mmCIF file of C-alpha atoms in Angstrom:
data_model
loop_
_atom_site.group_PDB
_atom_site.id
_atom_site.type_symbol
_atom_site.label_atom_id
_atom_site.label_comp_id
_atom_site.label_asym_id
_atom_site.label_seq_id
_atom_site.Cartn_x
_atom_site.Cartn_y
_atom_site.Cartn_z
ATOM 1 C CA MET A 1 -27.047 24.191 6.101
ATOM 2 C CA GLU A 2 -29.447 21.257 7.594
ATOM 3 C CA ARG A 3 -28.286 19.552 11.199
ATOM 4 C CA LEU A 4 -28.980 16.656 10.521
ATOM 5 C CA THR A 5 -26.422 16.611 7.325
ATOM 6 C CA TYR A 6 -23.625 16.434 10.288
ATOM 7 C CA PRO A 7 -23.039 14.483 13.705
ATOM 8 C CA PHE A 8 -23.809 16.528 17.107
ATOM 9 C CA LEU A 9 -19.989 16.942 18.059
ATOM 10 C CA ALA A 10 -20.128 19.491 14.808
ATOM 11 C CA TYR A 11 -22.007 21.570 16.645
ATOM 12 C CA CYS A 12 -20.738 24.356 19.135
ATOM 13 C CA PRO A 13 -22.737 23.224 22.712
ATOM 14 C CA LYS A 14 -22.708 27.411 23.290
ATOM 15 C CA ASP A 15 -25.028 28.520 20.728
ATOM 16 C CA GLY A 16 -25.635 24.720 18.792
ATOM 17 C CA ARG A 17 -24.528 26.137 15.657
ATOM 18 C CA LEU A 18 -21.622 24.637 13.338
ATOM 19 C CA TRP A 19 -18.234 25.714 14.247
ATOM 20 C CA TRP A 20 -17.327 27.081 11.304
ATOM 21 C CA ASP A 21 -20.357 28.726 10.781
ATOM 22 C CA ARG A 22 -19.727 32.012 12.271
ATOM 23 C CA GLU A 23 -18.321 35.344 11.238
ATOM 24 C CA PHE A 24 -15.246 37.282 13.408
ATOM 25 C CA GLY A 25 -16.517 38.005 16.387
ATOM 26 C CA ASP A 26 -19.329 36.339 16.506
ATOM 27 C CA GLY A 27 -18.699 32.715 18.835
ATOM 28 C CA PRO A 28 -16.466 31.067 21.474
ATOM 29 C CA ARG A 29 -13.165 33.368 21.689
ATOM 30 C CA GLY A 30 -10.741 30.945 19.579
ATOM 31 C CA ALA A 31 -13.201 29.656 17.084
ATOM 32 C CA ASP A 32 -13.677 32.731 14.977
ATOM 33 C CA GLY A 33 -10.978 33.464 13.363
ATOM 34 C CA SER A 34 -10.018 32.069 9.434
ATOM 35 C CA ALA A 35 -7.306 29.437 10.812
ATOM 36 C CA PRO A 36 -9.924 27.972 13.470
ATOM 37 C CA ARG A 37 -13.190 28.135 11.236
ATOM 38 C CA MET A 38 -11.096 26.527 8.378
ATOM 39 C CA ALA A 39 -9.685 23.468 10.864
ATOM 40 C CA SER A 40 -13.729 22.640 11.633
ATOM 41 C CA TRP A 41 -15.313 22.749 8.037
ATOM 42 C CA LEU A 42 -12.151 20.392 6.975
ATOM 43 C CA ARG A 43 -13.256 18.562 9.957
ATOM 44 C CA TRP A 44 -16.883 18.032 9.174
ATOM 45 C CA ASN A 45 -16.050 18.219 5.215
ATOM 46 C CA VAL A 46 -12.702 16.533 4.142
ATOM 47 C CA GLY A 47 -12.024 12.786 4.595
ATOM 48 C CA LEU A 48 -8.682 11.173 5.298
ATOM 49 C CA ASN A 49 -6.654 10.700 1.942
ATOM 50 C CA GLU A 50 -9.651 13.103 0.552
ATOM 51 C CA ARG A 51 -9.294 16.229 -2.112
ATOM 52 C CA PHE A 52 -10.081 19.594 -1.486
ATOM 53 C CA THR A 53 -8.958 23.323 -2.857
ATOM 54 C CA THR A 54 -8.913 26.454 -1.210
ATOM 55 C CA LYS A 55 -11.219 27.898 -3.062
ATOM 56 C CA ALA A 56 -14.199 25.098 -2.136
ATOM 57 C CA MET A 57 -13.248 25.769 1.870
ATOM 58 C CA ARG A 58 -13.266 30.030 0.807
ATOM 59 C CA GLU A 59 -16.534 29.772 -0.524
ATOM 60 C CA ALA A 60 -18.117 27.143 1.811
ATOM 61 C CA LEU A 61 -16.835 29.521 4.746
ATOM 62 C CA GLY A 62 -17.662 32.532 3.187
ATOM 63 C CA VAL A 63 -13.864 34.340 3.160
ATOM 64 C CA SER A 64 -12.541 37.495 0.917
ATOM 65 C CA ASP A 65 -9.915 37.903 3.259
ATOM 66 C CA GLU A 66 -6.583 38.322 0.543
ATOM 67 C CA HIS A 67 -4.664 36.666 3.666
ATOM 68 C CA PHE A 68 -6.547 33.434 3.316
ATOM 69 C CA GLN A 69 -3.982 31.618 1.595
ATOM 70 C CA ARG A 70 -0.981 32.472 4.859
ATOM 71 C CA ARG A 71 -4.533 31.416 7.226
ATOM 72 C CA GLN A 72 -4.273 27.963 5.537
ATOM 73 C CA ARG A 73 -0.456 27.522 5.886
ATOM 74 C CA GLU A 74 -0.988 27.949 9.744
ATOM 75 C CA LEU A 75 -3.179 24.963 10.098
ATOM 76 C CA ARG A 76 0.408 22.720 9.263
ATOM 77 C CA GLU A 77 2.241 25.439 11.199
ATOM 78 C CA ASP A 78 0.608 26.127 14.527
ATOM 79 C CA PHE A 79 -2.237 23.227 14.636
ATOM 80 C CA ASN A 80 -0.421 20.062 13.107
ATOM 81 C CA TRP A 81 -2.931 19.706 9.999
ATOM 82 C CA LYS A 82 -0.817 17.525 7.092
ATOM 83 C CA TYR A 83 -1.825 17.561 4.311
ATOM 84 C CA LEU A 84 0.016 17.693 0.648
ATOM 85 C CA SER A 85 -0.307 20.996 -1.923
ATOM 86 C CA SER A 86 1.034 20.964 -5.508
ATOM 87 C CA LYS A 87 4.034 22.482 -3.935
ATOM 88 C CA GLU A 88 5.125 18.829 -3.093
ATOM 89 C CA ASP A 89 3.434 17.205 -5.984
ATOM 90 C CA PRO A 90 2.839 19.529 -8.675
ATOM 91 C CA ALA A 91 0.022 16.933 -10.206
ATOM 92 C CA LEU A 92 -2.037 18.180 -7.806
ATOM 93 C CA GLY A 93 -2.592 21.266 -9.220
ATOM 94 C CA ASP A 94 -4.962 23.587 -7.130
ATOM 95 C CA GLU A 95 -6.376 20.933 -4.804
ATOM 96 C CA CYS A 96 -4.557 19.491 -1.814
ATOM 97 C CA VAL A 97 -5.126 16.150 0.126
ATOM 98 C CA LEU A 98 -5.233 16.076 3.474
ATOM 99 C CA LEU A 99 -2.809 13.748 5.207
ATOM 100 C CA ALA A 100 -4.075 14.069 9.234
ATOM 101 C CA TYR A 101 -6.425 15.764 10.907
ATOM 102 C CA GLY A 102 -4.689 18.606 13.473
ATOM 103 C CA TRP A 103 -6.292 20.975 16.389
ATOM 104 C CA TRP A 104 -9.714 22.496 16.102
ATOM 105 C CA PRO A 105 -12.079 24.214 18.010
ATOM 106 C CA GLY A 106 -14.273 21.751 19.342
ATOM 107 C CA GLU A 107 -11.444 20.041 21.467
ATOM 108 C CA GLY A 108 -10.966 22.620 23.190
ATOM 109 C CA LYS A 109 -7.912 25.157 23.918
ATOM 110 C CA ARG A 110 -5.714 25.879 21.100
ATOM 111 C CA PRO A 111 -2.121 24.220 21.677
ATOM 112 C CA LYS A 112 1.104 26.484 22.553
ATOM 113 C CA GLN A 113 2.299 27.660 18.945
ATOM 114 C CA GLN A 114 6.102 25.524 18.769
ATOM 115 C CA ARG A 115 7.661 26.945 15.708
ATOM 116 C CA VAL A 116 11.034 26.670 15.172
ATOM 117 C CA SER A 117 12.690 30.075 14.972
ATOM 118 C CA THR A 118 14.595 31.817 12.071
ATOM 119 C CA LYS A 119 17.977 31.243 13.832
ATOM 120 C CA VAL A 120 17.344 27.603 14.507
ATOM 121 C CA ARG A 121 16.096 26.584 11.414
ATOM 122 C CA ARG A 122 19.106 28.660 9.357
ATOM 123 C CA GLN A 123 21.748 26.367 12.025
ATOM 124 C CA VAL A 124 19.245 23.088 11.142
ATOM 125 C CA PHE A 125 20.190 23.591 7.020
ATOM 126 C CA GLU A 126 23.897 24.709 7.605
ATOM 127 C CA ARG A 127 24.259 21.839 9.890
ATOM 128 C CA ASP A 128 22.825 19.417 7.100
ATOM 129 C CA GLY A 129 24.518 21.544 3.935
ATOM 130 C CA GLY A 130 20.769 22.332 3.199
ATOM 131 C CA ARG A 131 19.766 18.792 1.609
ATOM 132 C CA CYS A 132 17.046 16.663 3.089
ATOM 133 C CA VAL A 133 18.634 14.374 4.774
ATOM 134 C CA ILE A 134 16.071 11.748 4.288
ATOM 135 C CA CYS A 135 15.842 11.815 0.129
ATOM 136 C CA GLY A 136 19.009 13.864 -0.103
ATOM 137 C CA LEU A 137 17.773 16.899 -2.875
ATOM 138 C CA GLY A 138 18.584 19.937 -1.801
ATOM 139 C CA SER A 139 17.331 23.708 -2.225
ATOM 140 C CA ASN A 140 15.250 24.468 -5.083
ATOM 141 C CA GLU A 141 16.230 21.158 -6.103
ATOM 142 C CA LYS A 142 14.444 19.227 -9.126
ATOM 143 C CA TYR A 143 12.134 16.300 -7.973
ATOM 144 C CA GLU A 144 11.835 14.108 -11.505
ATOM 145 C CA ASP A 145 8.627 14.879 -11.736
ATOM 146 C CA GLY A 146 9.377 18.742 -11.961
ATOM 147 C CA GLY A 147 8.805 19.404 -8.335
ATOM 148 C CA THR A 148 10.667 22.391 -6.937
ATOM 149 C CA VAL A 149 12.381 21.020 -3.537
ATOM 150 C CA VAL A 150 11.543 23.780 -0.107
ATOM 151 C CA LEU A 151 13.248 22.591 2.383
ATOM 152 C CA THR A 152 11.882 22.607 6.497
ATOM 153 C CA ALA A 153 13.186 21.740 10.297
ATOM 154 C CA GLY A 154 11.487 18.598 10.621
ATOM 155 C CA HIS A 155 11.110 17.591 14.488
ATOM 156 C CA ILE A 156 13.057 13.958 14.861
ATOM 157 C CA ARG A 157 10.478 13.468 18.143
ATOM 158 C CA ALA A 158 7.515 15.469 17.133
ATOM 159 C CA ASN A 159 6.252 18.415 19.637
ATOM 160 C CA LEU A 160 2.946 16.341 20.144
ATOM 161 C CA HIS A 161 5.446 13.380 22.067
ATOM 162 C CA GLY A 162 6.896 15.784 23.967
ATOM 163 C CA GLY A 163 9.800 16.580 21.024
ATOM 164 C CA SER A 164 11.543 20.076 21.736
ATOM 165 C CA ASN A 165 12.850 22.892 18.866
ATOM 166 C CA GLU A 166 15.941 22.461 19.967
ATOM 167 C CA LEU A 167 18.660 21.615 16.879
ATOM 168 C CA SER A 168 19.449 18.372 18.042
ATOM 169 C CA ASN A 169 15.782 17.632 18.072
ATOM 170 C CA LEU A 170 15.621 18.085 14.194
ATOM 171 C CA GLN A 171 16.351 17.577 10.896
ATOM 172 C CA THR A 172 16.139 18.994 7.577
ATOM 173 C CA GLU A 173 13.914 17.512 5.553
ATOM 174 C CA CYS A 174 11.346 18.847 1.969
ATOM 175 C CA ARG A 175 8.292 19.584 2.404
ATOM 176 C CA ARG A 176 7.394 15.960 0.506
ATOM 177 C CA CYS A 177 9.443 13.529 3.162
ATOM 178 C CA ASN A 178 8.553 15.769 6.204
ATOM 179 C CA GLU A 179 4.665 15.620 4.960
ATOM 180 C CA SER A 180 5.604 11.441 4.640
ATOM 181 C CA ALA A 181 2.768 11.717 2.085
ATOM 182 C CA ARG A 182 2.978 8.616 0.196
ATOM 183 C CA ALA A 183 3.486 6.717 3.538
ATOM 184 C CA ASP A 184 0.074 8.098 4.777
ATOM 185 C CA THR A 185 -1.426 8.281 2.077
ATOM 186 C CA GLY A 186 -1.024 4.384 0.859
ATOM 187 C CA GLY A 187 1.325 5.558 -1.910
ATOM 188 C CA VAL A 188 1.190 5.602 -5.862
ATOM 189 C CA ALA A 189 4.573 3.836 -6.940
ATOM 190 C CA ASP A 190 4.331 0.032 -7.810
ATOM 191 C CA PRO A 191 6.200 -1.980 -5.475
ATOM 192 C CA ILE A 192 7.649 -4.319 -7.634
ATOM 193 C CA ALA A 193 8.010 -1.357 -10.218
ATOM 194 C CA VAL A 194 10.276 0.059 -7.459
ATOM 195 C CA LEU A 195 11.989 -3.635 -6.389
ATOM 196 C CA GLU A 196 13.307 -4.592 -9.717
ATOM 197 C CA ARG A 197 14.435 -0.963 -9.771
ATOM 198 C CA VAL A 198 16.743 -1.449 -6.516
ATOM 199 C CA LYS A 199 17.600 -5.130 -7.507
ATOM 200 C CA SER A 200 19.028 -3.699 -10.771
ATOM 201 C CA LEU A 201 21.496 -1.573 -8.756
ATOM 202 C CA PRO A 202 25.116 -3.142 -8.518
ATOM 203 C CA LYS A 203 25.977 -4.736 -4.868
ATOM 204 C CA ALA A 204 27.962 -1.736 -3.102
ATOM 205 C CA GLU A 205 25.315 0.203 -4.100
ATOM 206 C CA ARG A 206 22.740 -1.850 -2.681
ATOM 207 C CA LEU A 207 24.146 -2.049 0.138
ATOM 208 C CA GLU A 208 24.609 1.896 0.175
ATOM 209 C CA MET A 209 20.719 1.649 0.277
ATOM 210 C CA LEU A 210 20.492 -0.915 3.195
ATOM 211 C CA ASP A 211 22.606 1.694 5.348
ATOM 212 C CA TRP A 212 20.224 4.630 4.277
ATOM 213 C CA LEU A 213 17.013 3.186 5.144
ATOM 214 C CA SER A 214 18.418 1.501 8.128
ATOM 215 C CA SER A 215 19.075 5.037 9.599
ATOM 216 C CA GLY A 216 16.572 6.583 8.352
ATOM 217 C CA GLN A 217 18.595 9.374 6.330
ATOM 218 C CA ARG A 218 20.979 9.309 3.276
ATOM 219 C CA SER A 219 24.566 9.666 3.872
ATOM 220 C CA ARG A 220 26.572 11.975 2.460
ATOM 221 C CA THR A 221 30.383 11.489 -0.099
ATOM 222 C CA ARG A 222 33.205 14.610 0.075
ATOM 223 C CA LEU A 223 32.082 15.081 -2.908
ATOM 224 C CA ASP A 224 28.129 15.806 -2.146
ATOM 225 C CA ILE A 225 29.967 17.635 1.233
ATOM 226 C CA ALA A 226 32.441 19.673 -1.445
ATOM 227 C CA TYR A 227 29.399 20.654 -4.290
ATOM 228 C CA ASP A 228 26.916 21.866 -1.050
ATOM 229 C CA SER A 229 29.877 24.082 0.135
ATOM 230 C CA VAL A 230 30.153 25.646 -3.226
ATOM 231 C CA ARG A 231 25.574 25.689 -4.358
ATOM 232 C CA LEU A 232 25.511 27.648 -0.571
ATOM 233 C CA GLY A 233 28.477 29.484 -0.718
ATOM 234 C CA GLY A 234 27.461 32.133 -3.066
ATOM 235 C CA PRO A 235 28.448 33.951 -6.393
ATOM 236 C CA ILE A 236 31.848 34.742 -5.355
ATOM 237 C CA VAL A 237 32.672 31.216 -4.250
ATOM 238 C CA ARG A 238 30.795 29.071 -7.711
ATOM 239 C CA GLU A 239 33.028 31.845 -9.390
ATOM 240 C CA VAL A 240 36.139 30.951 -8.238
ATOM 241 C CA VAL A 241 35.731 27.043 -7.759
ATOM 242 C CA LEU A 242 33.979 27.111 -11.414
ATOM 243 C CA ASP A 243 37.156 29.163 -12.271
ATOM 244 C CA TYR A 244 39.095 26.660 -10.680
ATOM 245 C CA LEU A 245 37.776 23.390 -12.281
ATOM 246 C CA GLU A 246 37.494 24.879 -15.875
ATOM 247 C CA GLU A 247 41.601 25.230 -15.757
ATOM 248 C CA VAL A 248 41.948 21.914 -14.462
ATOM 249 C CA ALA A 249 39.717 20.651 -17.371
ATOM 250 C CA ARG A 250 41.913 21.742 -19.424
ATOM 251 C CA TYR A 251 44.827 20.064 -18.771
#
C-alpha cells in the first residue's frame, strides 16, 4: 500500500504502519485484534453513507477467521459503530451501509464495554410488550418490504452522553429504528408521497399520529396489549385463546 494513499492519522505513530495492516500480536496492544483492525479499515476506507461488504473487508485484512462476522457485530455492540445490513434492509443483499463512525485504535484507549445484560433486555421486552415503541412492530413480524423484525434494547439517553444501562433508560426498538437508518442516510422515501398518505387518513387517525410523533413512540390499545399477551404467552396460551375466539365466532 502506498503511504500517500492515506492521511497521516491512518498510520500508527509507534511503527509508521497502517493501523489495520498487521496481524494478531503484531502491533500496539488493543489494535491488532480482528474488530479493532476492522474499525481502523472502515475509518479510512469507507465514507459515511457509503457501502461495504464483509467479504471486501475480510480480503483487505487477510482474515480467514470463521468468527469474522461475530467480530464485525462487536463494532456495533462494543465500539459504537452504526451500519445498516440486510437484516434491517433485505434490499442490501450482502452489502452494508455505514451510518456513523465509532471507536477505532487511533483514538486511544478502547471504550469500556457497556452491554445490556440478558436479564435487563428481557425485562425491557416484557415491559414494552415485545414491540418496538417507535414503529409498533413485534419480534419476527414483517416489514412492508419483507424484512424480519429484530428487537433490541435501545438507550433513551445514549451511553456516550452519560446514559446508563438501567431499565429506566432503555426501551424496546427494532433494529431499523435503533439504527435510525433513514434519518442518518437522508432517507429514500418521497416526502410528498408520505404526506399525501397521511392526509388520506381520517382526522382521528391523523391526530393519533400526532400524539405518536410528539411522544416519540406509538401508543398501544387494549386490543394491542391483549394480542401481545397471547403472542408472547407460548403455544398453550395461544391454543386456549384461539379455541375461545373460534367458539365466539360460531355464535
